[in-house]
Amino acid sequence: MANNLIEIKNLYVEYNTKKGIFGLEQTVHAVNGVSLDVQKGEILAIAGESGCGKSTLAKAIMMLVKSSKGSICLDDVDILNLSKQYDLKEYYKKVQMIFQNPYSSLNPKMKIGELLREPLEINTNLSKAEIDKIIEEKILKVGLDKNCLDLYPHEFSGGQRQRIAIARSLVLNPEFIIADEPVSALDVSIQAQIINLLKQLKNDFNLTFLFISHDLSVIKYLSDRIAIMYLGEIVEIGKTEEIFNNPRHPYTKALLSAVPEINGVKSERIALKGELPSPENLPQGCKFHTRCPYVMEQCKVEVPADIEFSETHKCRCFLYK
Ligand code: SF4
């Protein structure tokens, strides 16, 4: 579709790991057939429990982990087929990532000025004066002072470090930013400031965001659409109001029930039985059947297909067949 910036089709990420005292090799099925479009100018949120595959999906889009199967197209070019270093450089000019932990994502031995210069020196042929101008502009844009450029990361608070990480993600003027739990490592008092900063930057630079979070209150405030992920699959996707006003998948309902109040109505907590199954031993049939309050015999053996409720809202569950 012309309005899509990113188109992901049938993406799988699998890798082998050794587990247990005998070091037996097992395959981790982290992303299992994800198909997803991100439209230009939108904030698409991905929600789900820790371990559901959302960060692995983000890393696959950033080419930080290898995808086993499928395609990831940016402006109709499949990035999984990019082979030359030149192509990857061009890709990273357009796509950047903000990580969860600003303490580990910034090299403690480099001054902030050096940290912001580095992507420009690696990926462009700009002069020193041109680079200086860009990094000063971006550090001001995230609400910090030019004097910061001469300091080291340890001289800043967590919120300031995340602002620096955001400035670093902006220096190449990307079109698309993946923000992986960008506020979950920060004090609650700082979180709202960073969320509002991201919203402001999206408008100022006409950015498109993939926003990954387990915090549905933040997602509701920030996102245009929401994809719900469970064991490496998108089980429901829709506009933010469709997901919050009319959730369909039992897993989505359980997740939303953890939000204390939705649209002025207090939520009644739906407790899911059991733990999230391990991605090394995926359940047969519907992957949610081991925890679903509505499980039927069919769910244990057959995989449900997507059911559409509107042009923008769909979920995979036999309850709506
Ligand atoms: Fe629950 Fe069955 Fe729907 Fe899966 S397909 S979510 S197990 S009712």
CSV table of C-alpha atoms and ligand atoms in Angstrom, one decimal:
chain,number,residue,atom,x,y,z
A,1,MET,CA,0.0,0.0,0.0
A,2,ALA,CA,1.3,3.4,-0.9
A,3,ASN,CA,1.0,4.8,2.6
A,4,ASN,CA,3.0,2.0,4.2
A,5,LEU,CA,6.6,2.8,5.2
A,6,ILE,CA,7.4,-0.6,6.5
A,7,GLU,CA,5.7,-3.9,5.3
A,8,ILE,CA,6.6,-7.1,7.2
A,9,LYS,CA,5.4,-10.3,5.7
A,10,ASN,CA,5.3,-13.8,7.3
A,11,LEU,CA,8.5,-13.1,9.4
A,12,TYR,CA,10.1,-15.8,11.5
A,13,VAL,CA,13.0,-15.4,13.9
A,14,GLU,CA,14.4,-18.7,15.3
A,15,TYR,CA,17.7,-19.4,16.9
A,16,ASN,CA,19.3,-22.3,18.7
A,17,THR,CA,20.3,-22.2,22.4
A,18,LYS,CA,21.8,-24.7,24.8
A,19,LYS,CA,19.8,-25.4,28.0
A,20,GLY,CA,19.9,-27.5,31.1
A,21,ILE,CA,22.8,-29.3,32.8
A,22,PHE,CA,23.4,-31.5,29.7
A,23,GLY,CA,23.6,-28.4,27.4
A,24,LEU,CA,20.9,-29.8,25.0
A,25,GLU,CA,20.4,-27.7,22.0
A,26,GLN,CA,16.9,-26.3,21.6
A,27,THR,CA,15.3,-24.0,19.0
A,28,VAL,CA,13.8,-20.8,20.3
A,29,HIS,CA,10.8,-19.7,18.2
A,30,ALA,CA,10.8,-16.0,19.0
A,31,VAL,CA,8.8,-14.5,16.1
A,32,ASN,CA,6.3,-16.8,14.4
A,33,GLY,CA,4.9,-15.6,11.1
A,34,VAL,CA,4.4,-11.9,11.8
A,35,SER,CA,2.8,-9.8,9.1
A,36,LEU,CA,2.5,-6.1,9.9
A,37,ASP,CA,2.4,-2.8,8.1
A,38,VAL,CA,3.6,0.5,9.6
A,39,GLN,CA,1.9,3.5,7.9
A,40,LYS,CA,3.8,6.7,7.3
A,41,GLY,CA,3.4,9.2,10.1
A,42,GLU,CA,1.7,6.9,12.6
A,43,ILE,CA,2.7,5.5,16.0
A,44,LEU,CA,2.1,1.8,16.0
A,45,ALA,CA,2.4,0.2,19.4
A,46,ILE,CA,3.3,-3.4,20.1
A,47,ALA,CA,2.0,-4.7,23.4
A,48,GLY,CA,2.4,-8.0,25.2
A,49,GLU,CA,4.0,-9.7,28.2
A,50,SER,CA,7.7,-9.8,28.6
A,51,GLY,CA,9.0,-12.7,26.5
A,52,CYS,CA,6.3,-12.4,23.8
A,53,GLY,CA,8.8,-11.6,21.1
A,54,LYS,CA,8.2,-7.8,20.7
A,55,SER,CA,11.9,-6.9,21.3
A,56,THR,CA,13.1,-9.6,19.0
A,57,LEU,CA,10.8,-8.3,16.3
A,58,ALA,CA,12.3,-4.8,16.8
A,59,LYS,CA,15.8,-6.2,16.6
A,60,ALA,CA,14.9,-8.1,13.4
A,61,ILE,CA,13.7,-4.9,11.8
A,62,MET,CA,17.0,-3.2,12.9
A,63,MET,CA,18.9,-6.2,11.5
A,64,LEU,CA,20.4,-6.8,14.9
A,65,VAL,CA,19.2,-10.4,14.8
A,66,LYS,CA,18.9,-12.7,11.8
A,67,SER,CA,15.4,-13.4,10.5
A,68,SER,CA,14.9,-17.1,9.4
A,69,LYS,CA,12.1,-16.5,6.9
A,70,GLY,CA,9.8,-13.8,5.5
A,71,SER,CA,10.4,-10.2,4.3
A,72,ILE,CA,10.8,-6.7,5.8
A,73,CYS,CA,10.3,-4.0,3.2
A,74,LEU,CA,11.1,-0.3,3.6
A,75,ASP,CA,9.7,1.7,0.8
A,76,ASP,CA,9.2,-1.5,-1.2
A,77,VAL,CA,12.8,-2.7,-0.8
A,78,ASP,CA,13.3,-6.0,1.1
A,79,ILE,CA,16.0,-5.2,3.6
A,80,LEU,CA,16.6,-8.9,4.2
A,81,ASN,CA,18.1,-9.0,0.8
A,82,LEU,CA,20.5,-6.1,1.3
A,83,SER,CA,24.0,-7.5,1.0
A,84,LYS,CA,26.3,-4.6,0.5
A,85,GLN,CA,27.5,-2.5,3.4
A,86,TYR,CA,26.5,0.6,1.4
A,87,ASP,CA,22.9,-0.6,1.4
A,88,LEU,CA,22.9,-1.1,5.1
A,89,LYS,CA,24.3,2.3,5.7
A,90,GLU,CA,21.5,3.8,3.6
A,91,TYR,CA,19.0,1.8,5.7
A,92,TYR,CA,20.4,3.0,9.0
A,93,LYS,CA,20.1,6.6,7.8
A,94,LYS,CA,16.3,6.0,7.6
A,95,VAL,CA,15.7,3.6,10.5
A,96,GLN,CA,16.9,4.2,14.0
A,97,MET,CA,16.3,2.6,17.4
A,98,ILE,CA,15.9,4.0,21.0
A,99,PHE,CA,16.7,1.3,23.6
A,100,GLN,CA,15.1,0.6,26.9
A,101,ASN,CA,18.2,1.3,29.1
A,102,PRO,CA,19.9,4.7,28.6
A,103,TYR,CA,22.6,3.5,31.1
A,104,SER,CA,23.8,0.7,28.8
A,105,SER,CA,23.0,2.2,25.3
A,106,LEU,CA,25.5,5.1,25.7
A,107,ASN,CA,29.3,4.3,25.7
A,108,PRO,CA,30.5,5.6,29.1
A,109,LYS,CA,33.9,6.4,27.7
A,110,MET,CA,32.7,8.8,25.1
A,111,LYS,CA,31.7,12.4,25.6
A,112,ILE,CA,28.1,13.2,24.5
A,113,GLY,CA,29.5,15.3,21.6
A,114,GLU,CA,31.5,12.2,20.4
A,115,LEU,CA,28.4,9.9,20.8
A,116,LEU,CA,26.3,12.2,18.6
A,117,ARG,CA,29.0,12.7,16.0
A,118,GLU,CA,29.8,9.0,15.6
A,119,PRO,CA,26.7,8.1,13.4
A,120,LEU,CA,27.3,11.1,11.2
A,121,GLU,CA,31.0,10.4,10.7
A,122,ILE,CA,30.3,6.7,9.9
A,123,ASN,CA,27.3,7.2,7.6
A,124,THR,CA,27.9,10.6,5.9
A,125,ASN,CA,30.6,12.7,4.2
A,126,LEU,CA,29.6,15.9,6.0
A,127,SER,CA,32.3,18.4,7.1
A,128,LYS,CA,33.1,18.9,10.8
A,129,ALA,CA,31.3,22.3,10.8
A,130,GLU,CA,28.2,20.7,9.3
A,131,ILE,CA,28.2,17.9,11.9
A,132,ASP,CA,28.7,20.4,14.7
A,133,LYS,CA,25.6,22.3,13.5
A,134,ILE,CA,23.5,19.1,13.4
A,135,ILE,CA,24.5,17.8,16.9
A,136,GLU,CA,23.9,21.2,18.5
A,137,GLU,CA,20.5,21.5,16.9
A,138,LYS,CA,19.5,18.0,18.0
A,139,ILE,CA,20.7,18.3,21.6
A,140,LEU,CA,18.7,21.6,21.9
A,141,LYS,CA,15.7,19.9,20.4
A,142,VAL,CA,15.6,17.2,23.1
A,143,GLY,CA,15.6,19.9,25.8
A,144,LEU,CA,19.3,19.8,26.8
A,145,ASP,CA,22.0,22.5,26.7
A,146,LYS,CA,25.0,22.7,24.3
A,147,ASN,CA,27.4,22.4,27.3
A,148,CYS,CA,26.2,18.8,27.6
A,149,LEU,CA,28.3,17.9,24.6
A,150,ASP,CA,31.6,18.1,26.6
A,151,LEU,CA,30.3,15.9,29.4
A,152,TYR,CA,30.2,12.1,29.9
A,153,PRO,CA,27.1,9.9,30.3
A,154,HIS,CA,27.7,9.3,34.0
A,155,GLU,CA,27.3,13.0,34.6
A,156,PHE,CA,23.6,12.9,33.7
A,157,SER,CA,20.4,11.5,35.3
A,158,GLY,CA,18.4,8.6,33.7
A,159,GLY,CA,15.9,11.0,32.0
A,160,GLN,CA,18.7,13.2,30.6
A,161,ARG,CA,20.5,10.1,29.3
A,162,GLN,CA,17.4,9.0,27.5
A,163,ARG,CA,17.1,12.5,26.0
A,164,ILE,CA,20.7,12.1,24.8
A,165,ALA,CA,19.9,8.6,23.3
A,166,ILE,CA,16.9,10.2,21.5
A,167,ALA,CA,19.1,13.0,20.2
A,168,ARG,CA,21.5,10.3,18.9
A,169,SER,CA,18.7,8.5,17.1
A,170,LEU,CA,17.8,11.8,15.4
A,171,VAL,CA,21.1,13.0,14.0
A,172,LEU,CA,20.8,11.1,10.7
A,173,ASN,CA,17.3,12.5,10.1
A,174,PRO,CA,15.6,9.1,10.1
A,175,GLU,CA,12.1,8.5,8.8
A,176,PHE,CA,11.3,5.6,11.2
A,177,ILE,CA,12.2,5.1,14.8
A,178,ILE,CA,11.8,2.0,16.9
A,179,ALA,CA,11.4,2.8,20.5
A,180,ASP,CA,11.8,-0.3,22.7
A,181,GLU,CA,10.4,0.3,26.1
A,182,PRO,CA,12.0,3.8,26.1
A,183,VAL,CA,10.6,4.9,29.5
A,184,SER,CA,10.3,1.6,31.5
A,185,ALA,CA,13.8,2.1,33.1
A,186,LEU,CA,13.0,5.7,34.2
A,187,ASP,CA,11.4,7.1,37.3
A,188,VAL,CA,7.7,7.5,37.0
A,189,SER,CA,8.0,11.3,37.4
A,190,ILE,CA,10.3,11.4,34.3
A,191,GLN,CA,8.3,9.0,32.1
A,192,ALA,CA,5.6,11.6,31.1
A,193,GLN,CA,8.3,14.1,30.1
A,194,ILE,CA,10.0,11.6,27.7
A,195,ILE,CA,6.7,10.4,26.3
A,196,ASN,CA,5.7,14.0,25.6
A,197,LEU,CA,9.1,14.7,24.0
A,198,LEU,CA,8.6,11.7,21.6
A,199,LYS,CA,5.2,13.0,20.7
A,200,GLN,CA,6.6,16.5,20.0
A,201,LEU,CA,9.5,15.1,17.9
A,202,LYS,CA,7.2,13.0,15.9
A,203,ASN,CA,5.3,16.1,14.8
A,204,ASP,CA,8.4,18.3,14.4
A,205,PHE,CA,10.3,15.8,12.2
A,206,ASN,CA,7.3,14.0,10.6
A,207,LEU,CA,8.5,10.7,12.1
A,208,THR,CA,6.9,7.2,12.0
A,209,PHE,CA,7.2,5.2,15.2
A,210,LEU,CA,7.1,1.6,16.2
A,211,PHE,CA,6.6,1.9,20.0
A,212,ILE,CA,7.1,-1.2,22.1
A,213,SER,CA,5.8,-1.3,25.6
A,214,HIS,CA,4.1,-3.4,28.2
A,215,ASP,CA,2.5,-0.3,29.7
A,216,LEU,CA,-1.0,0.0,28.1
A,217,SER,CA,-1.7,3.4,29.7
A,218,VAL,CA,1.3,4.9,27.9
A,219,ILE,CA,0.3,3.1,24.7
A,220,LYS,CA,-3.3,4.5,24.9
A,221,TYR,CA,-1.9,8.0,25.3
A,222,LEU,CA,0.6,7.8,22.5
A,223,SER,CA,-0.3,5.4,19.8
A,224,ASP,CA,-2.6,5.5,16.7
A,225,ARG,CA,-2.8,1.7,16.4
A,226,ILE,CA,-2.0,-1.2,18.6
A,227,ALA,CA,-0.8,-4.7,17.8
A,228,ILE,CA,-1.1,-7.3,20.6
A,229,MET,CA,1.6,-10.0,20.5
A,230,TYR,CA,1.6,-13.4,22.1
A,231,LEU,CA,4.3,-16.0,21.8
A,232,GLY,CA,5.7,-14.4,18.6
A,233,GLU,CA,2.4,-13.9,16.9
A,234,ILE,CA,0.2,-10.8,16.4
A,235,VAL,CA,-3.1,-12.0,17.8
A,236,GLU,CA,-5.1,-8.8,17.5
A,237,ILE,CA,-4.5,-5.4,15.8
A,238,GLY,CA,-6.6,-2.3,15.5
A,239,LYS,CA,-6.8,1.4,16.0
A,240,THR,CA,-6.2,2.4,19.6
A,241,GLU,CA,-9.9,3.2,20.2
A,242,GLU,CA,-10.9,-0.2,18.6
A,243,ILE,CA,-8.6,-2.1,20.9
A,244,PHE,CA,-9.5,-0.1,24.1
A,245,ASN,CA,-13.3,0.2,23.4
A,246,ASN,CA,-13.9,-3.2,21.9
A,247,PRO,CA,-11.1,-5.7,22.5
A,248,ARG,CA,-11.9,-9.1,20.9
A,249,HIS,CA,-9.1,-11.6,21.7
A,250,PRO,CA,-9.3,-13.1,25.2
A,251,TYR,CA,-5.6,-12.3,25.7
A,252,THR,CA,-6.2,-8.6,24.8
A,253,LYS,CA,-9.0,-8.5,27.3
A,254,ALA,CA,-6.8,-10.0,30.0
A,255,LEU,CA,-4.0,-7.4,29.3
A,256,LEU,CA,-6.5,-4.5,29.3
A,257,SER,CA,-8.0,-5.7,32.6
A,258,ALA,CA,-4.7,-4.9,34.2
A,259,VAL,CA,-5.2,-1.2,33.4
A,260,PRO,CA,-7.0,0.2,36.5
A,261,GLU,CA,-9.5,2.4,34.7
A,262,ILE,CA,-10.4,2.6,31.0
A,263,ASN,CA,-12.6,5.5,29.7
A,264,GLY,CA,-13.7,6.3,33.3
A,265,VAL,CA,-14.7,2.7,34.0
A,266,LYS,CA,-12.8,0.6,36.6
A,267,SER,CA,-11.5,-2.6,35.1
A,268,GLU,CA,-12.3,-6.0,36.5
A,269,ARG,CA,-9.0,-8.0,36.6
A,270,ILE,CA,-9.0,-11.2,34.5
A,271,ALA,CA,-6.3,-13.4,36.0
A,272,LEU,CA,-4.7,-15.7,33.4
A,273,LYS,CA,-3.9,-19.2,34.6
A,274,GLY,CA,-0.3,-20.4,34.3
A,275,GLU,CA,2.9,-18.8,33.0
A,276,LEU,CA,3.7,-17.8,29.4
A,277,PRO,CA,4.8,-21.0,27.7
A,278,SER,CA,8.5,-21.0,26.7
A,279,PRO,CA,9.2,-20.2,23.1
A,280,GLU,CA,11.2,-23.4,22.9
A,281,ASN,CA,8.1,-25.5,23.4
A,282,LEU,CA,5.2,-23.7,21.6
A,283,PRO,CA,1.7,-25.1,22.2
A,284,GLN,CA,-0.1,-26.8,19.3
A,285,GLY,CA,-3.2,-25.1,17.8
A,286,CYS,CA,-3.9,-21.7,19.2
A,287,LYS,CA,-0.8,-20.7,21.2
A,288,PHE,CA,-3.0,-19.1,23.9
A,289,HIS,CA,-5.0,-22.2,24.5
A,290,THR,CA,-3.1,-23.3,27.6
A,291,ARG,CA,-4.2,-20.1,29.4
A,292,CYS,CA,-7.4,-19.1,27.7
A,293,PRO,CA,-10.6,-19.0,29.9
A,294,TYR,CA,-12.7,-19.9,26.8
A,295,VAL,CA,-10.6,-22.7,25.4
A,296,MET,CA,-12.4,-25.3,23.2
A,297,GLU,CA,-11.3,-28.7,21.9
A,298,GLN,CA,-10.7,-27.2,18.5
A,299,CYS,CA,-8.3,-24.6,19.9
A,300,LYS,CA,-5.9,-27.3,21.0
A,301,VAL,CA,-5.4,-28.8,17.6
A,302,GLU,CA,-6.2,-26.1,15.0
A,303,VAL,CA,-4.6,-22.7,14.4
A,304,PRO,CA,-7.2,-19.9,14.2
A,305,ALA,CA,-7.1,-17.6,11.2
A,306,ASP,CA,-7.5,-13.8,11.3
A,307,ILE,CA,-11.1,-12.6,11.5
A,308,GLU,CA,-11.8,-9.0,10.4
A,309,PHE,CA,-14.1,-6.8,12.4
A,310,SER,CA,-13.4,-3.6,10.4
A,311,GLU,CA,-10.9,-2.5,7.7
A,312,THR,CA,-8.4,-1.8,10.6
A,313,HIS,CA,-9.4,-4.3,13.3
A,314,LYS,CA,-8.8,-8.0,13.3
A,315,CYS,CA,-7.9,-10.8,15.6
A,316,ARG,CA,-7.3,-14.6,15.4
A,317,CYS,CA,-9.6,-16.6,17.6
A,318,PHE,CA,-12.2,-19.3,17.0
A,319,LEU,CA,-14.8,-17.5,19.2
A,320,TYR,CA,-15.6,-15.3,16.2
A,321,LYS,CA,-15.6,-18.0,13.4
B,1,SF4,FE1,-9.0,-18.9,23.4
B,1,SF4,FE2,-9.6,-20.7,21.5
B,1,SF4,FE3,-9.7,-18.1,21.0
B,1,SF4,FE4,-7.4,-19.3,21.3
B,1,SF4,S1,-8.8,-19.7,19.6
B,1,SF4,S2,-8.0,-17.4,22.1
B,1,SF4,S3,-7.9,-20.8,22.9
B,1,SF4,S4,-11.0,-19.2,22.4
